[in-house]
Structures are given as C-alpha cells and as structure tokens.
XYZ file of C-alpha atoms in Angstrom:
571
model
C -27.549 -17.822 -19.790
C -29.278 -14.484 -20.683
C -27.419 -11.869 -19.700
C -28.157 -7.860 -20.031
C -25.933 -5.248 -20.938
C -25.308 -1.705 -21.783
C -26.215 -0.797 -25.923
C -26.349 -2.953 -29.009
C -25.538 -6.137 -30.108
C -21.800 -6.277 -31.044
C -21.125 -3.623 -28.377
C -18.056 -3.392 -26.129
C -20.575 -4.659 -22.859
C -21.075 -8.216 -25.205
C -18.412 -8.051 -25.781
C -16.585 -8.149 -21.817
C -20.195 -10.431 -21.099
C -18.485 -12.899 -23.077
C -15.694 -13.485 -21.331
C -17.579 -14.834 -18.562
C -19.969 -16.815 -20.813
C -19.091 -17.640 -23.943
C -22.321 -18.500 -24.824
C -25.074 -16.376 -23.957
C -27.956 -14.389 -24.889
C -27.714 -11.546 -24.929
C -31.017 -9.021 -23.599
C -29.971 -5.134 -25.126
C -30.467 -2.612 -22.664
C -31.111 1.734 -23.587
C -28.605 2.494 -20.671
C -27.293 1.088 -16.998
C -31.263 0.992 -15.280
C -32.126 -1.347 -17.763
C -30.209 -3.743 -17.506
C -31.062 -3.667 -13.292
C -34.187 -3.273 -14.051
C -33.874 -7.068 -16.334
C -32.625 -8.844 -14.636
C -34.055 -7.519 -11.066
C -37.486 -8.270 -12.895
C -36.232 -12.063 -14.476
C -35.944 -10.675 -18.245
C -32.622 -11.439 -17.816
C -30.283 -14.696 -15.154
C -27.054 -11.281 -14.924
C -25.657 -8.419 -15.585
C -22.683 -6.422 -16.851
C -21.983 -2.995 -15.517
C -18.760 -0.362 -16.751
C -17.530 0.869 -14.182
C -14.686 3.297 -14.393
C -11.902 2.908 -17.741
C -8.182 2.899 -17.687
C -7.764 6.527 -19.889
C -11.427 8.174 -18.880
C -11.946 6.562 -15.341
C -15.025 6.299 -13.087
C -18.498 5.441 -15.867
C -20.890 8.008 -13.496
C -23.760 7.237 -13.800
C -22.528 3.600 -13.092
C -21.033 4.956 -9.647
C -24.640 6.758 -9.740
C -27.412 3.561 -9.893
C -24.896 1.828 -7.067
C -26.396 2.360 -4.079
C -29.961 1.786 -5.614
C -28.902 -1.241 -7.792
C -27.117 -2.467 -4.934
C -27.951 -2.189 -1.724
C -30.733 -3.577 0.011
C -28.600 -7.214 -1.103
C -31.546 -7.561 -3.393
C -28.606 -7.949 -6.301
C -24.590 -9.632 -5.657
C -21.926 -9.504 -7.267
C -19.805 -11.417 -8.847
C -17.523 -10.865 -11.284
C -15.019 -8.346 -12.512
C -14.001 -8.218 -15.800
C -11.489 -6.663 -17.774
C -11.822 -5.675 -21.081
C -9.204 -4.171 -23.255
C -10.728 -2.144 -25.237
C -9.561 -2.292 -29.462
C -11.775 -0.023 -31.607
C -12.903 -0.377 -35.182
C -14.066 1.407 -37.800
C -17.276 0.150 -39.286
C -19.280 0.753 -42.877
C -21.220 -0.858 -45.688
C -20.008 -4.332 -48.335
C -17.894 -2.533 -50.807
C -16.726 0.849 -48.862
C -13.682 2.606 -48.912
C -12.229 4.713 -46.479
C -11.699 7.910 -49.005
C -15.534 7.386 -49.413
C -16.742 8.404 -45.676
C -17.868 11.996 -44.911
C -19.626 10.907 -41.856
C -18.292 8.777 -38.830
C -20.856 8.160 -35.533
C -20.306 6.792 -32.721
C -19.978 7.166 -28.718
C -18.634 10.113 -27.819
C -15.557 9.137 -25.561
C -15.252 6.039 -27.888
C -14.240 9.635 -31.131
C -12.318 11.496 -28.534
C -9.594 7.848 -28.096
C -10.080 7.854 -32.022
C -9.460 10.740 -32.479
C -5.631 10.769 -33.497
C -6.335 8.645 -35.973
C -8.973 10.513 -37.755
C -7.820 13.569 -37.340
C -5.202 12.201 -39.570
C -6.701 9.731 -42.286
C -10.558 11.537 -41.879
C -9.046 14.851 -41.605
C -12.571 16.513 -43.706
C -15.305 13.454 -42.050
C -18.273 14.590 -40.126
C -18.018 13.750 -36.949
C -21.208 13.016 -34.892
C -21.928 11.299 -31.659
C -24.316 8.388 -30.732
C -25.590 7.032 -27.362
C -23.520 3.461 -28.109
C -20.944 1.979 -30.324
C -22.684 -0.612 -31.477
C -25.607 1.573 -31.714
C -23.698 4.113 -34.603
C -23.488 0.626 -36.572
C -26.633 -0.362 -36.336
C -28.084 3.291 -37.537
C -24.691 2.863 -40.835
C -26.581 0.370 -41.480
C -30.222 0.844 -41.685
C -28.957 4.213 -43.567
C -27.107 2.351 -45.729
C -24.821 5.236 -47.406
C -21.431 4.369 -47.882
C -19.918 7.465 -47.061
C -21.355 6.756 -43.239
C -19.025 4.748 -40.471
C -19.094 4.057 -37.579
C -16.589 3.778 -34.302
C -17.413 0.800 -32.381
C -15.962 -3.496 -31.716
C -15.121 -5.508 -34.028
C -17.751 -7.951 -34.004
C -20.289 -5.265 -34.335
C -20.020 -5.378 -38.115
C -20.776 -8.819 -37.587
C -23.861 -7.954 -35.852
C -25.447 -6.019 -38.542
C -23.444 -6.931 -41.700
C -21.220 -4.638 -41.658
C -17.500 -5.280 -42.620
C -13.969 -3.429 -40.926
C -13.197 -0.391 -42.369
C -9.533 0.529 -39.720
C -8.827 -1.816 -37.165
C -6.847 -1.371 -33.361
C -8.034 3.048 -34.580
C -7.121 4.171 -30.781
C -4.599 6.124 -30.135
C -4.314 4.779 -26.579
C -3.256 0.559 -27.479
C -3.513 0.279 -23.392
C -7.132 1.320 -22.362
C -9.260 -1.495 -20.837
C -12.631 -0.897 -19.658
C -13.664 -2.186 -16.170
C -17.272 -4.199 -15.925
C -19.005 -5.604 -12.887
C -20.904 -9.156 -13.666
C -23.950 -9.659 -11.279
C -26.718 -11.158 -10.678
C -29.886 -11.829 -8.016
C -28.755 -12.900 -4.300
C -31.000 -15.577 -4.700
C -29.056 -16.977 -8.155
C -25.932 -16.189 -8.019
C -23.632 -18.703 -8.249
C -21.047 -19.756 -5.706
C -17.591 -18.504 -5.428
C -13.846 -19.349 -5.019
C -12.563 -19.542 -2.289
C -9.339 -19.922 -4.246
C -9.521 -16.277 -6.523
C -8.290 -13.021 -5.107
C -11.826 -11.114 -3.690
C -12.629 -7.587 -4.185
C -14.728 -5.577 -2.355
C -16.836 -2.356 -2.814
C -18.928 -0.100 -0.309
C -20.147 3.315 0.571
C -19.285 5.393 3.031
C -20.557 8.368 4.040
C -18.385 10.567 6.810
C -19.191 13.669 8.492
C -18.253 17.075 7.502
C -15.441 16.653 10.276
C -11.660 17.248 9.857
C -9.592 13.724 9.598
C -12.900 11.918 8.749
C -12.364 10.539 5.363
C -9.439 9.833 6.503
C -9.663 7.629 9.726
C -12.152 5.325 7.676
C -9.568 5.010 5.175
C -7.159 4.224 8.081
C -9.097 0.648 9.336
C -8.111 -0.444 5.684
C -4.245 0.705 6.406
C -3.378 0.584 9.659
C -4.772 -3.612 9.168
C -2.771 -3.905 5.655
C -6.116 -4.388 3.345
C -5.144 -2.250 -0.067
C -7.688 0.505 -1.042
C -8.099 -0.449 -4.678
C -9.758 2.616 -5.805
C -11.761 5.819 -4.391
C -14.455 7.676 -5.934
C -16.979 10.721 -4.474
C -19.887 11.159 -6.094
C -21.660 14.327 -4.751
C -24.853 13.595 -2.942
C -27.966 14.434 -4.581
C -30.291 15.812 -2.379
C -27.428 17.329 0.206
C -25.971 19.984 -2.317
C -21.813 19.778 -1.254
C -22.542 15.999 1.332
C -20.559 13.646 -0.871
C -21.163 10.049 -1.040
C -17.571 7.893 -1.430
C -16.864 4.332 -3.444
C -13.934 2.686 -1.296
C -13.269 -1.061 -3.921
C -10.713 -3.245 -1.135
C -8.995 -6.353 -2.276
C -10.469 -9.116 -0.068
C -13.535 -9.962 0.458
C -16.079 -8.734 3.634
C -15.569 -12.284 5.389
C -11.265 -12.024 6.040
C -10.641 -11.614 9.534
C -8.193 -7.801 8.819
C -11.744 -6.690 6.022
C -14.776 -7.877 8.566
C -12.526 -6.140 11.140
C -11.640 -3.022 9.372
C -15.502 -2.595 7.880
C -16.749 -3.470 11.611
C -14.664 -0.266 13.032
C -15.428 1.890 9.576
C -19.250 1.285 10.449
C -18.551 2.325 13.947
C -16.906 5.824 12.358
C -19.033 6.517 8.991
C -22.248 8.411 8.899
C -23.435 5.276 6.735
C -21.522 2.323 5.259
C -23.419 0.624 3.035
C -20.965 -3.425 0.971
C -22.185 -3.364 -2.590
C -20.459 -6.993 -2.283
C -17.927 -9.586 -2.665
C -16.621 -10.277 -6.028
C -14.444 -13.148 -7.599
C -11.305 -9.503 -9.191
C -9.838 -10.093 -12.087
C -7.210 -12.185 -12.838
C -5.533 -9.565 -15.144
C -6.357 -6.288 -12.419
C -4.327 -4.322 -10.125
C -4.642 -7.029 -7.175
C -2.336 -8.945 -9.124
C 0.576 -6.121 -7.733
C -0.936 -6.568 -4.566
C 0.862 -8.733 -2.190
C -1.735 -10.521 0.285
C -3.524 -10.545 3.606
C -1.983 -12.388 5.740
C -4.259 -13.540 8.249
C -3.987 -11.472 11.535
C -1.557 -13.923 14.173
C -5.151 -14.060 16.382
C -6.367 -15.832 13.688
C -4.773 -18.840 13.733
C -3.397 -21.330 15.913
C -0.833 -20.174 18.662
C 2.360 -22.512 17.850
C 4.242 -25.339 20.489
C 7.399 -23.176 19.058
C 7.441 -19.514 19.412
C 7.904 -18.155 16.570
C 11.172 -15.883 18.019
C 12.644 -19.470 19.645
C 16.427 -20.888 19.049
C 14.680 -24.103 17.980
C 13.271 -23.702 15.593
C 16.839 -21.666 14.105
C 19.570 -23.165 15.933
C 22.157 -22.059 13.529
C 20.759 -18.637 15.029
C 19.355 -15.184 12.342
C 21.274 -12.945 10.121
C 20.097 -10.335 9.150
C 20.628 -7.697 6.052
C 20.083 -4.404 5.252
C 22.352 -3.580 2.700
C 25.310 -4.378 2.990
C 25.018 -5.316 6.777
C 25.157 -8.126 8.928
C 24.024 -7.997 12.079
C 24.328 -11.926 13.669
C 27.478 -12.444 10.784
C 30.726 -12.897 11.986
C 31.602 -8.832 12.702
C 29.882 -6.965 15.221
C 28.019 -3.956 13.599
C 28.939 -0.243 14.971
C 25.302 2.102 14.278
C 26.268 5.473 15.592
C 24.304 9.071 15.163
C 22.330 11.476 16.920
C 20.115 11.649 19.005
C 17.743 13.793 16.514
C 18.305 15.324 12.718
C 19.247 18.618 13.824
C 19.842 20.010 10.466
C 21.388 18.691 7.377
C 24.752 20.250 7.531
C 25.045 18.422 11.199
C 23.564 15.127 9.982
C 25.845 15.367 7.172
C 29.007 16.114 9.359
C 27.848 13.727 11.255
C 27.383 10.734 8.666
C 31.203 11.171 7.427
C 32.098 11.162 11.104
C 30.980 8.025 11.634
C 31.649 6.236 8.349
C 35.243 7.679 8.908
C 35.717 6.090 12.331
C 34.177 2.362 10.555
C 30.426 2.491 11.555
C 28.389 0.685 10.071
C 25.172 2.321 9.875
C 23.663 6.025 10.324
C 21.021 6.381 12.894
C 19.669 9.671 14.161
C 16.093 10.557 15.261
C 13.808 12.338 12.728
C 10.580 11.825 15.184
C 11.709 12.278 18.793
C 9.346 10.672 22.149
C 10.307 13.504 25.247
C 9.112 13.473 28.187
C 8.110 17.151 28.417
C 6.302 18.307 25.234
C 7.864 21.949 24.987
C 11.291 20.056 24.879
C 12.477 19.217 20.523
C 10.534 16.787 19.061
C 12.119 16.354 15.509
C 12.328 17.682 12.643
C 9.699 14.680 10.644
C 9.828 14.643 7.262
C 12.564 17.194 5.962
C 14.797 15.109 9.410
C 14.059 12.191 7.013
C 15.080 13.475 3.934
C 18.928 15.017 5.435
C 18.943 11.162 6.731
C 18.580 9.845 3.279
C 21.081 12.924 2.116
C 23.538 11.705 4.714
C 22.910 7.953 3.803
C 23.981 9.320 0.162
C 27.088 10.854 0.768
C 28.144 8.241 3.140
C 27.151 4.878 1.914
C 25.622 3.806 5.430
C 22.111 2.591 6.113
C 19.857 4.239 8.198
C 18.263 3.480 11.359
C 15.814 5.719 12.357
C 13.356 6.112 15.167
C 9.011 5.859 14.192
C 7.208 7.057 16.764
C 3.162 5.557 15.637
C 2.016 3.471 13.039
C 0.314 5.967 11.220
C 4.330 7.431 10.789
C 5.420 4.522 9.457
C 5.124 4.719 5.565
C 6.839 7.666 5.272
C 9.416 6.930 7.391
C 10.357 3.776 5.700
C 9.763 5.228 1.599
C 13.084 7.007 3.335
C 14.669 4.128 6.452
C 16.968 1.126 5.542
C 14.830 -0.520 8.790
C 12.835 0.755 11.036
C 13.744 1.602 15.414
C 10.910 0.843 18.294
C 11.911 2.866 20.864
C 11.448 1.656 24.661
C 7.791 3.855 25.117
C 6.127 2.151 22.318
C 7.734 -1.490 22.754
C 4.392 -2.869 24.134
C 3.306 -0.784 21.264
C 0.855 -3.626 19.246
C -0.755 -1.979 16.461
C 2.814 -0.130 15.382
C 4.618 -3.718 15.862
C 1.559 -4.461 13.977
C 2.425 -2.438 11.327
C 6.139 -1.122 10.780
C 6.474 -5.248 11.000
C 3.769 -4.771 7.189
C 6.399 -2.387 5.748
C 8.522 -5.204 5.123
C 11.508 -3.688 6.476
C 13.951 -4.876 8.913
C 12.610 -3.719 12.260
C 15.036 -2.736 14.783
C 13.617 -3.402 18.621
C 14.852 -1.861 21.955
C 12.974 -3.218 24.939
C 11.030 -0.987 28.001
C 13.001 0.606 30.322
C 10.640 -1.942 32.485
C 10.215 -4.956 30.485
C 11.047 -8.367 31.745
C 12.786 -10.722 28.568
C 9.567 -12.667 28.472
C 8.288 -9.880 27.221
C 10.320 -8.637 25.265
C 10.876 -11.048 22.968
C 6.709 -11.347 22.813
C 6.997 -7.849 21.368
C 9.256 -9.506 19.183
C 7.047 -12.566 18.621
C 3.993 -10.180 17.415
C 6.313 -8.583 14.315
C 7.197 -12.542 13.061
C 3.860 -13.088 13.654
C 2.670 -10.559 11.302
C 5.398 -11.763 8.508
C 8.467 -10.019 8.996
C 10.534 -12.335 9.938
C 13.668 -9.130 9.957
C 14.005 -8.541 14.126
C 16.649 -6.847 16.081
C 16.431 -6.789 19.543
C 17.911 -4.330 20.744
C 19.079 -4.166 24.809
C 18.971 -0.248 26.346
C 19.650 -0.584 29.964
C 16.558 -1.491 32.248
C 14.814 1.356 35.557
C 16.404 -0.034 38.761
C 16.668 1.603 42.338
C 20.594 3.117 40.798
C 20.746 6.607 40.424
C 24.116 7.587 39.733
C 23.515 6.413 35.838
C 20.538 7.335 33.242
C 20.278 2.630 33.831
C 21.065 -0.010 33.976
C 22.329 -1.820 31.798
C 21.809 -5.749 31.949
C 23.493 -8.028 30.247
C 22.750 -11.069 31.964
C 19.498 -10.361 29.656
C 22.112 -10.318 26.183
C 23.395 -13.052 27.122
C 19.721 -15.332 27.911
C 18.353 -13.861 25.362
C 21.657 -15.327 23.060
C 20.545 -18.485 24.373
C 16.494 -18.297 24.320
C 16.237 -16.904 20.879
C 17.541 -17.385 17.228
C 17.519 -12.820 16.753
C 20.280 -11.137 16.528
C 20.951 -8.577 19.494
C 22.603 -5.127 20.329
C 23.043 -3.268 22.100
C 22.716 0.581 23.672
C 25.014 2.091 25.951
C 24.499 5.476 25.344
C 20.554 5.458 27.237
C 21.726 2.857 29.578
C 25.170 5.035 30.813
C 22.898 8.775 30.087
C 26.585 9.773 30.268
C 29.293 9.130 27.169
C 32.727 8.043 29.953
C 31.047 4.774 30.319
C 29.966 4.065 26.622
C 33.159 2.612 25.945
C 33.878 0.537 28.531
C 30.024 -0.534 28.226
C 30.494 -1.524 24.899
C 33.244 -3.653 25.331
C 31.294 -5.548 28.389
C 28.257 -6.057 25.418
C 30.091 -7.851 23.304
C 31.608 -9.776 25.682
C 28.818 -11.217 26.633
C 27.429 -11.953 23.034
C 26.062 -8.769 22.080
C 25.546 -8.539 18.256
C 26.888 -5.153 17.884
C 26.277 -2.194 19.458
C 24.189 1.556 18.423
C 25.648 3.960 20.071
C 25.459 8.189 19.806
C 27.928 10.396 18.841
C 27.356 14.336 17.815
C 29.652 16.569 16.539
C 30.193 18.871 19.567
C 28.228 17.251 21.779
C 27.865 20.459 24.049
C 24.833 21.865 21.420
C 23.216 19.278 21.065
C 19.579 19.869 21.274
C 18.989 16.255 23.316
C 21.280 13.534 25.147
C 24.348 15.604 24.547
C 25.183 13.912 27.330
C 25.616 10.363 26.829
C 26.928 11.298 23.411
C 30.548 10.187 21.991
C 32.163 13.485 20.945
C 34.091 12.227 17.438
C 37.111 11.175 18.811
C 35.763 9.231 21.579
C 33.668 7.719 18.493
C 37.092 6.925 16.356
C 38.422 5.332 19.995
C 35.105 3.034 19.483
C 35.862 2.399 16.128
C 39.443 1.417 16.410
C 37.957 -1.034 18.823
C 35.395 -2.361 17.380
C 36.724 -2.477 13.904
C 40.479 -2.491 13.524
C 42.036 -1.174 10.512
C 38.612 -0.396 8.900
C 38.481 3.426 8.749
C 41.661 3.101 6.349
C 39.333 2.028 3.942
C 36.664 3.928 4.553
C 36.367 6.380 1.025
C 33.760 8.551 1.203
C 30.948 9.533 -1.568
C 32.340 13.597 -2.622
C 29.627 15.759 -2.093
C-alpha cells in the first residue's frame, strides 16, 4: 500500500499513516498539495493530511486545499486518525546533550518544546526547518555532533541517528488530527458499525443570521456540530467560507435533512465527504443520533398507551416524583417579575409545603404590547430561587431555538397550551433530556394531546407529565372549562402521569382550591397553580393567582403537616 505523506520519512504524518496501514510504503511529499497530487495521479494509493492540532488549532494550508482537493468528487475522505504528539531530541550517535549548540525543527514543534529547551539547552540556537523529519535528515547529512533535531522518535531510526532525550514536549496531551483519503473509485467500503463524521464547506451571504440559520439546521435535528472554521475567500476580500464537521454520515436521515436545508439557505454547499471517525476523538463524548420517528415503522401499540406500562410511569424531577404515592404541588407566579419577587414567592411555596416552583421567564401573551417576561435574566432569578428554597424549577419554553438556554437553568420544561402541537418544539424539548410538562391545548382533543406526548416519547425522552388546564367551551363565566373527564380518561389510556392547572382553567382565584380538590379526586397526581405575593400588583394573571394565605390553605389540604417540616436555605 503506497501512502503519500507530508514530510520526509520518519515524519509525524508517516507515524499517523502507519496507525491505519502498518505495512505501508511511504511516498514522501514536500507539502500537502503534493500529497493530493500524488494520489490523484496514481503515484500513491492513499494519502494523509494533517488538519488540526489540539494546541495550535487548524492547519490552514490543509483547510485552504480542501475545496480544490475534494470538491469535484474524484477523491474521497475515508478515515480520521488521531496521533498523540511526543517530541524527541535526536542527534548523532555518540553525541551528548551538553554538546548541542543548534536545534532544528519545524517552528511549531520548537514552540511546543520551548520550556524544555529553555531549561536544558538555553544557549542553543533554534533554527526553523520545513519539516520535523526533514530537520533530522539535515542533521544526519551535516554529521555535526553539535546539531540536533526535534522530531518523532522513529525519525531517528529512519536516518541512522539516536534519541538524546524523549518526551520533551511541554504539554503531554498534545494531539494532531489527520484525514486519510483515496481516489473515489478505489476507496475502501465503510463499516456501518463505526461512528462517522461528515465535513462540508458552507458559503453564506452577508445577511444577519445567515450563518446561524445554517447551523440551526443541524441543532434543530439533534446533529452535533463538531468543528467550525472560517477561511477567507482568496478572490473576494472580506468574504469567508466556513468549514463544518458534523457527527454522523451524510446518509443518516437527520444529517441528510439538515444538509438539504443548508443547501437551500447557503450561497454554496460543498460536501467534502463522510468518513470513519477516530474512536478516540470528540465523538466518544457525543450521544448517538436517534433515527427520526417518521423514518421508523409505526408501533402497533403507541408509546403512550397504558398497555406498554400498566403499572404507570413515575417521572422524577430531582426528589419530586410524579405518579408516586404523594400528590405533587407546584406553585409560583405567571411571570418572573423581579429577583426579589421570585425569591419571596419561592419562600411562600416552600413554607406552605409546595414541591416545585413555577414561573415564566418567557411569556406568550395575546397582545404584543403586554409584558413578555425577563428572558435569560428571569431564568437566572429562578435558578437563584431554587438554590435558596431547594425547590426544583419548571418554566415554559416558547420556541425550539430557546430550548438549550431554558434547559440549562430549568429542571423541567413546560410546553404551553398554545404550543401543544408545535412539533419542532416538541422534538427539540425532548432531545434536551429534561422532563417535559405538556399542557393540553385549549381546543385539543384527548387524542391530539396524547399524540403530542407521543412526539416527545418517539424522540427518546420517556419523562413526560401531562397537564390538563381547561378547554374552551361556550361558557364565559370562567376563563376555560376544567375537563375532569379528560383526567380520568387519560389515566385509563396512558401510563403517563397527569396533573391539573386549575388557575388557568378557572381564571378566578376563588375557584382554584375547590377545583384542585376535584382534580385530585378525579385521579390527578398533582397540581400546578399560580401564586403571587401580591396578586393585585401582578404584571400578568393576577386575578387567578392565589395570595400567600390561600396557597398555604391549599398546601395544608394537599400535604397535611408538611409545612411545619420545611427548612429554607438562608440567603
């Protein structure tokens, strides 16, 4: 097997290549362009290119070559190879460290050994060469015992020299990533059992959000973007091309969907290739990409069906257990209005025997001029309230783009009634790995509600809690009509736990406690209610929020005797 390498015999490129082809015949090339040419013209059967170093970053000469080398499809990337980089000081046989007056190597290698060289060869002249192994070749040719080179250990054997000192690199974690390639007609078959990466080039227009939108095509589908590099376009000043590595094969359904969307959004898309990823690389930290549900055979028994789990599902959020023997009481304001307000509310909820804290950082409001929530600031306030009170936090997420930041702060994600059939949001929320509180839409049937939950389960997240919050009927005396029929019915049809939101159903605070009693009697495993330190001053939904005394009464009914056992974390 003839393999083209960048550098002289004994180079790190050769060492990396031998990890893939132990018995290779090395075809030494001066630069990366020559490596590509050797494979194209048949002088070598395969080639290997350094692409990135864990300390210095990208190998820009290789990145600049990728479009030309792989854009026409004649060459195909086949494997990623990771090589730990250990530097050796190499000299003539019989030479001693005290004799060395000149050290040659590639400037990057010299820089990676600067501490050792400064300590042991402080007076030696450091001379840059075109290649590490090439510097060994120079030392061998000169025959001067005062000369030494920094290179891979096996370069000494290749040129008849000896190691004078080993492992002289300043950072022992140093690694270089290489890409192996071959002519497309001669490329070996890929093993479908192996992890894959796909590399591509994306060129985008100078428009706000254009790069973000192309990357979101991957994030929205749970595809991990492993690397992003930018390089200037040579003939177009101040325009750039972006090199993107993603986890998975271009034929994987999720990756293929993302690439199709990127192609529509980008000014140009070049798929450089799909190749086997190194088992020692970053992919070992990544979760596998599940196949989209619509690419799978529809199950004969839906995932939500009670027949799948007759004993029922228990969803745990910290120490709180939905579907366990104790009902769960969640309390908090409609909106997080300030840090002081949410901290005070958290104390009220905890003292009254509540299990979790609710509060909206992002609020869907009917009017665009109404208070929309504090956003990330509100999420930070909720996190502080959790630390002070010990209560896990549930908060609403409005769009799939906001899922990562909300999931970073919240213990449980709420999908509101307006978003019950926002399927992109359901998929993204499921992939967050956080438990999901799924509210029923005001006009949704029980079947539609359960199918929305099916979306979450089909994405691999089993932790779903249903929430009945009232449906819209002809009755106008209350905000909505609490459908206790649905509570009893879904208990029969699904193994998922169900809670009730009497605050939104009634829209009147005086009805919340009696409706709560009815909900628990109908089989609900918990309640989520609105409570505010001063409902009359609330920025939203004050008329349906319980005051502290009312919530304390509800807590006594749901958890008799618990309030006395609660201990708050001091500020």
